[in-house]
XYZ file of C-alpha atoms in Angstrom:
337
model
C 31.589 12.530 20.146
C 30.180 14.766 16.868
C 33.129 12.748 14.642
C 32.610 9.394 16.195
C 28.715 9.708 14.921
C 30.188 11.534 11.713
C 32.732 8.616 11.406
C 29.944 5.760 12.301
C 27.318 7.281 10.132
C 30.294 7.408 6.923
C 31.143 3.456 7.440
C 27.042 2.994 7.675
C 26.328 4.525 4.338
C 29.448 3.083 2.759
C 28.707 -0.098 3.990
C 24.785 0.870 2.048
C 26.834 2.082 -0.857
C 29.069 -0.884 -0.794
C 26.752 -3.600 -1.119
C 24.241 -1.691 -3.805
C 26.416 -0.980 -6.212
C 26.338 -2.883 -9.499
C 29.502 -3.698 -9.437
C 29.796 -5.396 -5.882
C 30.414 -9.181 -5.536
C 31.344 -11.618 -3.386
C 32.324 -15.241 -3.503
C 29.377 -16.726 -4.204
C 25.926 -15.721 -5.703
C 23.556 -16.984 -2.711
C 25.906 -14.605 0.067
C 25.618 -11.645 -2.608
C 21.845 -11.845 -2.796
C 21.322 -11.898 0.741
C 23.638 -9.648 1.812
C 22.238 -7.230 -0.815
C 18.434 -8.446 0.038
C 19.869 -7.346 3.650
C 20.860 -4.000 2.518
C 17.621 -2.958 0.403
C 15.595 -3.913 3.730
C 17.888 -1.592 5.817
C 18.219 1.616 3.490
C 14.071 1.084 3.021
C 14.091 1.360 7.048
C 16.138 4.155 6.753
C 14.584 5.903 4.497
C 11.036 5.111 5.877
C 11.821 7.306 9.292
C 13.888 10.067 7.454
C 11.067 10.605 5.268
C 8.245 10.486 8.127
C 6.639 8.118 6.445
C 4.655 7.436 9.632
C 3.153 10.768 9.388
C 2.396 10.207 6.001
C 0.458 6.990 7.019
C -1.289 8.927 10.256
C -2.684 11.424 7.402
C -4.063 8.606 5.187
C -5.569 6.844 8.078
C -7.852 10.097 8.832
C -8.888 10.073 5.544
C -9.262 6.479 4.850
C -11.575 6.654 8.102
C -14.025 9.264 6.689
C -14.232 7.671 2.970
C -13.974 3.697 4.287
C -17.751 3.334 5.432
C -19.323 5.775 2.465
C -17.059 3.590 0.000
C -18.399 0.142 1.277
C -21.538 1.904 1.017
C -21.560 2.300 -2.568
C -19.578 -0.868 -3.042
C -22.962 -2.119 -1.470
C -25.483 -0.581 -3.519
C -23.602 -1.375 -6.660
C -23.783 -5.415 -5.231
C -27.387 -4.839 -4.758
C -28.082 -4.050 -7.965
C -26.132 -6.781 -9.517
C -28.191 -9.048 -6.764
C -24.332 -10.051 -5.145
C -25.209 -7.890 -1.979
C -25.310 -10.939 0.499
C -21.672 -12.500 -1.350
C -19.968 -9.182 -1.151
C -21.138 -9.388 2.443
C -19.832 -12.789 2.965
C -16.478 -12.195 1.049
C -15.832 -8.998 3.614
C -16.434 -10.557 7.111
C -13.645 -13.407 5.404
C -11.444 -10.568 4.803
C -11.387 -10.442 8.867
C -12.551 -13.860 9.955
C -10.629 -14.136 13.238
C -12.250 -10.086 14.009
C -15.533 -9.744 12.182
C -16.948 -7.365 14.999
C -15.115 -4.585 13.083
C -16.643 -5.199 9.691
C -20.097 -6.153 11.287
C -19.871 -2.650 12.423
C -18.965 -1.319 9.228
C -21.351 -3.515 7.401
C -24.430 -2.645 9.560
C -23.657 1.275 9.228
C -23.464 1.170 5.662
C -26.894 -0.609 5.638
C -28.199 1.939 8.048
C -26.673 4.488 5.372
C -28.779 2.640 2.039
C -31.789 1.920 3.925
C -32.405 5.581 5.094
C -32.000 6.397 1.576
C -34.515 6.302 -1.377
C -34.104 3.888 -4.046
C -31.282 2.477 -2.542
C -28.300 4.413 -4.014
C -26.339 7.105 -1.718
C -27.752 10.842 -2.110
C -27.211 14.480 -1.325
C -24.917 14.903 1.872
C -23.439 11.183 1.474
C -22.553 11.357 -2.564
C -20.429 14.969 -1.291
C -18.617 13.285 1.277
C -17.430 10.066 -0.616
C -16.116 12.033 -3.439
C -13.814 14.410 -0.629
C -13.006 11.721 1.301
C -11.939 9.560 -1.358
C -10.318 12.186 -3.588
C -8.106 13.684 -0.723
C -7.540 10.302 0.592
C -6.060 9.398 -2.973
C -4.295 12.944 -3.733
C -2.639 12.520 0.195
C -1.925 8.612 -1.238
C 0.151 10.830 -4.503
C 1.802 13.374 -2.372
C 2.828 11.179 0.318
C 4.290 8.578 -2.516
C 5.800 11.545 -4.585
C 7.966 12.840 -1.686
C 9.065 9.377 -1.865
C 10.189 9.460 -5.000
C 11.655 13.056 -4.761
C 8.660 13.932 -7.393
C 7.894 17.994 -6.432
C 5.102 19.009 -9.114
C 2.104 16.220 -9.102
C -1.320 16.107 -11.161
C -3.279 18.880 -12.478
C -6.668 19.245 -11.443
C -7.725 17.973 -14.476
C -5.840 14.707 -14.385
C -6.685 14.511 -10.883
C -10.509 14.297 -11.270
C -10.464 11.670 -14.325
C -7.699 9.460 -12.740
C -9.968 9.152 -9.249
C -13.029 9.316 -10.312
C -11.973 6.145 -12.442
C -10.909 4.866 -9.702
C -13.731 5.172 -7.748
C -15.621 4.256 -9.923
C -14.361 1.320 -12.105
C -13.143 -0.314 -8.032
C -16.304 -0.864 -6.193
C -17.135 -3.422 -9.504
C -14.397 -4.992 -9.808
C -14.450 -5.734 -5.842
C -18.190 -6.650 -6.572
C -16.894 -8.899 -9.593
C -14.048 -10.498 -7.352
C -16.618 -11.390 -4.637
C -19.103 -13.112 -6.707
C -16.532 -14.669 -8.610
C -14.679 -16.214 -5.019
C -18.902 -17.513 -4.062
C -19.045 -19.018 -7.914
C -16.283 -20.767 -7.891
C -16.486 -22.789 -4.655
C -19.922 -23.773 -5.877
C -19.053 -24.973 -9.136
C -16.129 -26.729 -7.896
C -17.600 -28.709 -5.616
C -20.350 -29.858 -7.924
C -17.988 -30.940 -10.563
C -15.699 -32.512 -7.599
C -19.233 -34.507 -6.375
C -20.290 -35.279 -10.485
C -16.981 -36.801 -10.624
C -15.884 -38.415 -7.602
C -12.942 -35.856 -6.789
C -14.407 -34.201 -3.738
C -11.185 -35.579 -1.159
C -9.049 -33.908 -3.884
C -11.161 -30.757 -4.607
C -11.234 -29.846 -0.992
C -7.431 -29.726 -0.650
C -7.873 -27.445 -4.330
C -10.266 -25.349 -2.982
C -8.480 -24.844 0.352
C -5.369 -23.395 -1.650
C -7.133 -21.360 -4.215
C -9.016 -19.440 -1.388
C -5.535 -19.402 0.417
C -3.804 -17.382 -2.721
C -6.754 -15.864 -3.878
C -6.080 -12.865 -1.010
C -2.676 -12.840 -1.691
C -2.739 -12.113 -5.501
C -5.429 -9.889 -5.129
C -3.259 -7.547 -2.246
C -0.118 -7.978 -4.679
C -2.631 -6.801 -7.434
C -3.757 -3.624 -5.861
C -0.032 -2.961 -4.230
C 1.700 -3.551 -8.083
C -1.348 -0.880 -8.908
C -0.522 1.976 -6.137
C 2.864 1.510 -7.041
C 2.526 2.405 -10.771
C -0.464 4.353 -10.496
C -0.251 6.694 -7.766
C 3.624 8.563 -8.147
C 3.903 11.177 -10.697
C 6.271 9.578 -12.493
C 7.001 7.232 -14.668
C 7.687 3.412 -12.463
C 8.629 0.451 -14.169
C 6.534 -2.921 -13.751
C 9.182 -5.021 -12.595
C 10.283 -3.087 -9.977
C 6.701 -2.111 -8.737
C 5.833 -6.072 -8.808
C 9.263 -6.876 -6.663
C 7.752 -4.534 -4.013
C 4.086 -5.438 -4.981
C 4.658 -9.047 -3.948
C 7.177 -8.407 -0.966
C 5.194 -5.048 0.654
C 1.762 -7.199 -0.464
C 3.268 -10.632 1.499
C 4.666 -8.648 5.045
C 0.619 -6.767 4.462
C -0.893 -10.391 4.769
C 1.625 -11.668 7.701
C 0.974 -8.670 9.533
C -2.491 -8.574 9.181
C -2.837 -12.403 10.093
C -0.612 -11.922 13.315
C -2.409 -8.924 14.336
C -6.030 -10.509 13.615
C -5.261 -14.068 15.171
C -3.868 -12.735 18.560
C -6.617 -10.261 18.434
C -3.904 -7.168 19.266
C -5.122 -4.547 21.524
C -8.663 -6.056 21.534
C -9.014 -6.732 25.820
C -7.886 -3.143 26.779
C -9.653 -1.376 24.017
C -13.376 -3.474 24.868
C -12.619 -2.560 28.667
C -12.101 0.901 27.660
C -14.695 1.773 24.500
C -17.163 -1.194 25.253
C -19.254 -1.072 22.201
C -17.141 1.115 20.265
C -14.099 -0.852 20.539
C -13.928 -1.483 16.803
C -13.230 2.094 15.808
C -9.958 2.087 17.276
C -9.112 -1.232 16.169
C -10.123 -0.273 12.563
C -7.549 2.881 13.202
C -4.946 0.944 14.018
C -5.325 -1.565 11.493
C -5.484 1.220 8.574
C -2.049 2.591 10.492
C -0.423 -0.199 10.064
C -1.962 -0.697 6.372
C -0.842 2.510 4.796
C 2.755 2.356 6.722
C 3.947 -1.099 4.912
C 2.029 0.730 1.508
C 4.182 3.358 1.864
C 7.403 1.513 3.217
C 6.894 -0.666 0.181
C 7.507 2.672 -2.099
C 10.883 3.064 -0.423
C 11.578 -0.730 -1.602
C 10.201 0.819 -5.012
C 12.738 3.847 -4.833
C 15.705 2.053 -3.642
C 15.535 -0.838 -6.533
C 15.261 1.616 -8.891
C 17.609 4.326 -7.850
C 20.232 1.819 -6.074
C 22.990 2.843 -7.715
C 22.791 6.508 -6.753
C 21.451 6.194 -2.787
C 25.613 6.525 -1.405
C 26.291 9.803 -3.267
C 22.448 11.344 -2.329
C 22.891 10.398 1.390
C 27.023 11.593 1.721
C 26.404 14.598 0.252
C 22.709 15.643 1.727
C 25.040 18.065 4.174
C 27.511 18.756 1.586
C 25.251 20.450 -1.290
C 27.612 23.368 -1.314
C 30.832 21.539 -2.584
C 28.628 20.568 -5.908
C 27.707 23.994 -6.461
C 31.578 24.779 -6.078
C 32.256 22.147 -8.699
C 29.631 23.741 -11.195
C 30.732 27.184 -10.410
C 34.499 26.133 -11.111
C 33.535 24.148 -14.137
C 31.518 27.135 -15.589
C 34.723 29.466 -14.995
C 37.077 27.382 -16.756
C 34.686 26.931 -19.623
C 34.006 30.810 -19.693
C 38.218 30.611 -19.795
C 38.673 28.760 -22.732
C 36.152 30.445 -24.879
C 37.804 34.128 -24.068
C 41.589 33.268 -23.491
């Protein structure tokens, strides 16, 4: 039974090796692209449960929970001060349109959180927990991406604190920025669709600008985690491949799981008015899983050619220190005899 599995799992990773290598073709160009589309898909599934990425995820969900409301927070008070507090309201319940009672939730903490505070900007207590929350959320993001990529050493402290606190705070404008800008343009198109008679036509324009705007904006921040976040160096294309794809299944997944409103009858019969913790917990789960299964996509395009040896030989270690034993012997050889 051990070398039927041994024999099964050889033809499995051949069969991964086969069809990744550089030099693999078949009749035509269409059947090699899918068949190799095919194979990238598998080895990332692969790879996603040999590398616990679930666990990973479970991690980043904790922590996303604690810094998610004290980040909308100050993503709030920023918007109040640029006087876009009500659009970057407006722009998050359409984030979840078919489930707003989670973000209503959210939304009316994080007012709770400003109002009870003076002047209107987060203080004491609040400023201490959004900078842990959001700075181990982000160094669990690096570690969790680097064991991806096989990386061992990551930041230094030092490069740690000025790469997040950038983050944190150059984000909460641009999401500010990106809201106000989504509430602008609607306006001004449909004046200049009424001024000129084009409002049948605008409507159809508008309807597919807000239908991509979400889309580029997810494939945006995915392209950014995926050069950004591993400590090492990633190249663009490969991080925009898995931006786009990891960034398109985000969308589809979140649309299914919003529109048939997943989980949402057991969990109000069991939490009642706190149902939409749990359902914000699962939805981060299933965030920070295709996030992270989009790094294997990552990985595999760029290492491709080098996944069949890795995976053979991951019980088998021993016969390439052999090899660079024997080498180093005959080399010793010729020098002396």
């Amino acid at each position: 039974m051990k070398h039927r599995n041994n024999l099964k799992r050889f033809l499995y990773l051949d069969f991964y090796y086969s069809v990744l290598r550089r030099d693999w073709r078949i009749s035509t160009f269409l059947s090699d692209l899918v068949l190799k589309t095919v194979a990238v898909v598998i080895v990332s599934i692969d790879r996603f449960i040999k590398d616990a990425s679930m666990i990973s995820a479970s991690a980043l969900t904790f922590y996303s929970t604690l810094s998610f409301i004290p980040v909308v927070a100050l993503i709030l008070a920023i918007a109040r001060g640029f006087g876009a507090a009500k659009a970057f309201e407006d722009w998050l319940k359409e984030q979840s349109y078919t489930n707003p009672d989670v973000m209503q939730w959210v939304m009316n903490i994080a007012n709770k959180a400003l109002d009870n505070t003076q002047g209107g900007v987060i203080a004491g207590f609040g400023i201490v927990l959004l900078l842990w929350s959001v700075i181990r959320m982000l160094s669990s993001t690096e570690l969790a991406m680097n064991r991806i990529w096989g990386v061992k050493k990551g930041r230094s402290l030092v490069k740690k604190f000025t790469d997040y606190m950038s983050i944190l705070f150059i984000a909460p404008i641009l999401v500010v920025l990106i809201s106000s800008m989504n509430v602008f343009m609607m306006a001004n198109l449909q004046e200049y669709a009424m001024d000129e008679g084009l409002l049948s036509y605008a409507s159809a324009a508008l309807k597919a600008i807000l239908t991509l705007i979400p889309y580029i904006l997810v494939w945006f921040l995915f392209v950014f985690l995926y050069m950004f976040m591993p400590t090492t160096p990633v190249k663009f294309k490969y991080a925009l491949v898995a931006g786009i794809v990891a960034g398109t299944v985000f969308q589809i997944v979140q649309w299914f799981y919003l529109r048939f409103q997943i989980g949402v009858s057991s969990y109000n019969a069991i939490y009642g008015g706190l149902a939409a913790l749990p359902l914000l917990l699962v939805w981060l789960q299933l965030s920070w899983s295709i996030v992270l299964w989009g790094t294997e996509l990552c990985y595999i395009m760029r290492n491709r050619h080098f996944l069949y040896r890795n995976a053979m030989n991951a019980d088998n270690k021993w016969v390439d220190n052999v090899e660079v034993t024997l080498r180093m012997l005959r080399y010793i050889s010729d020098l002396y005899i």
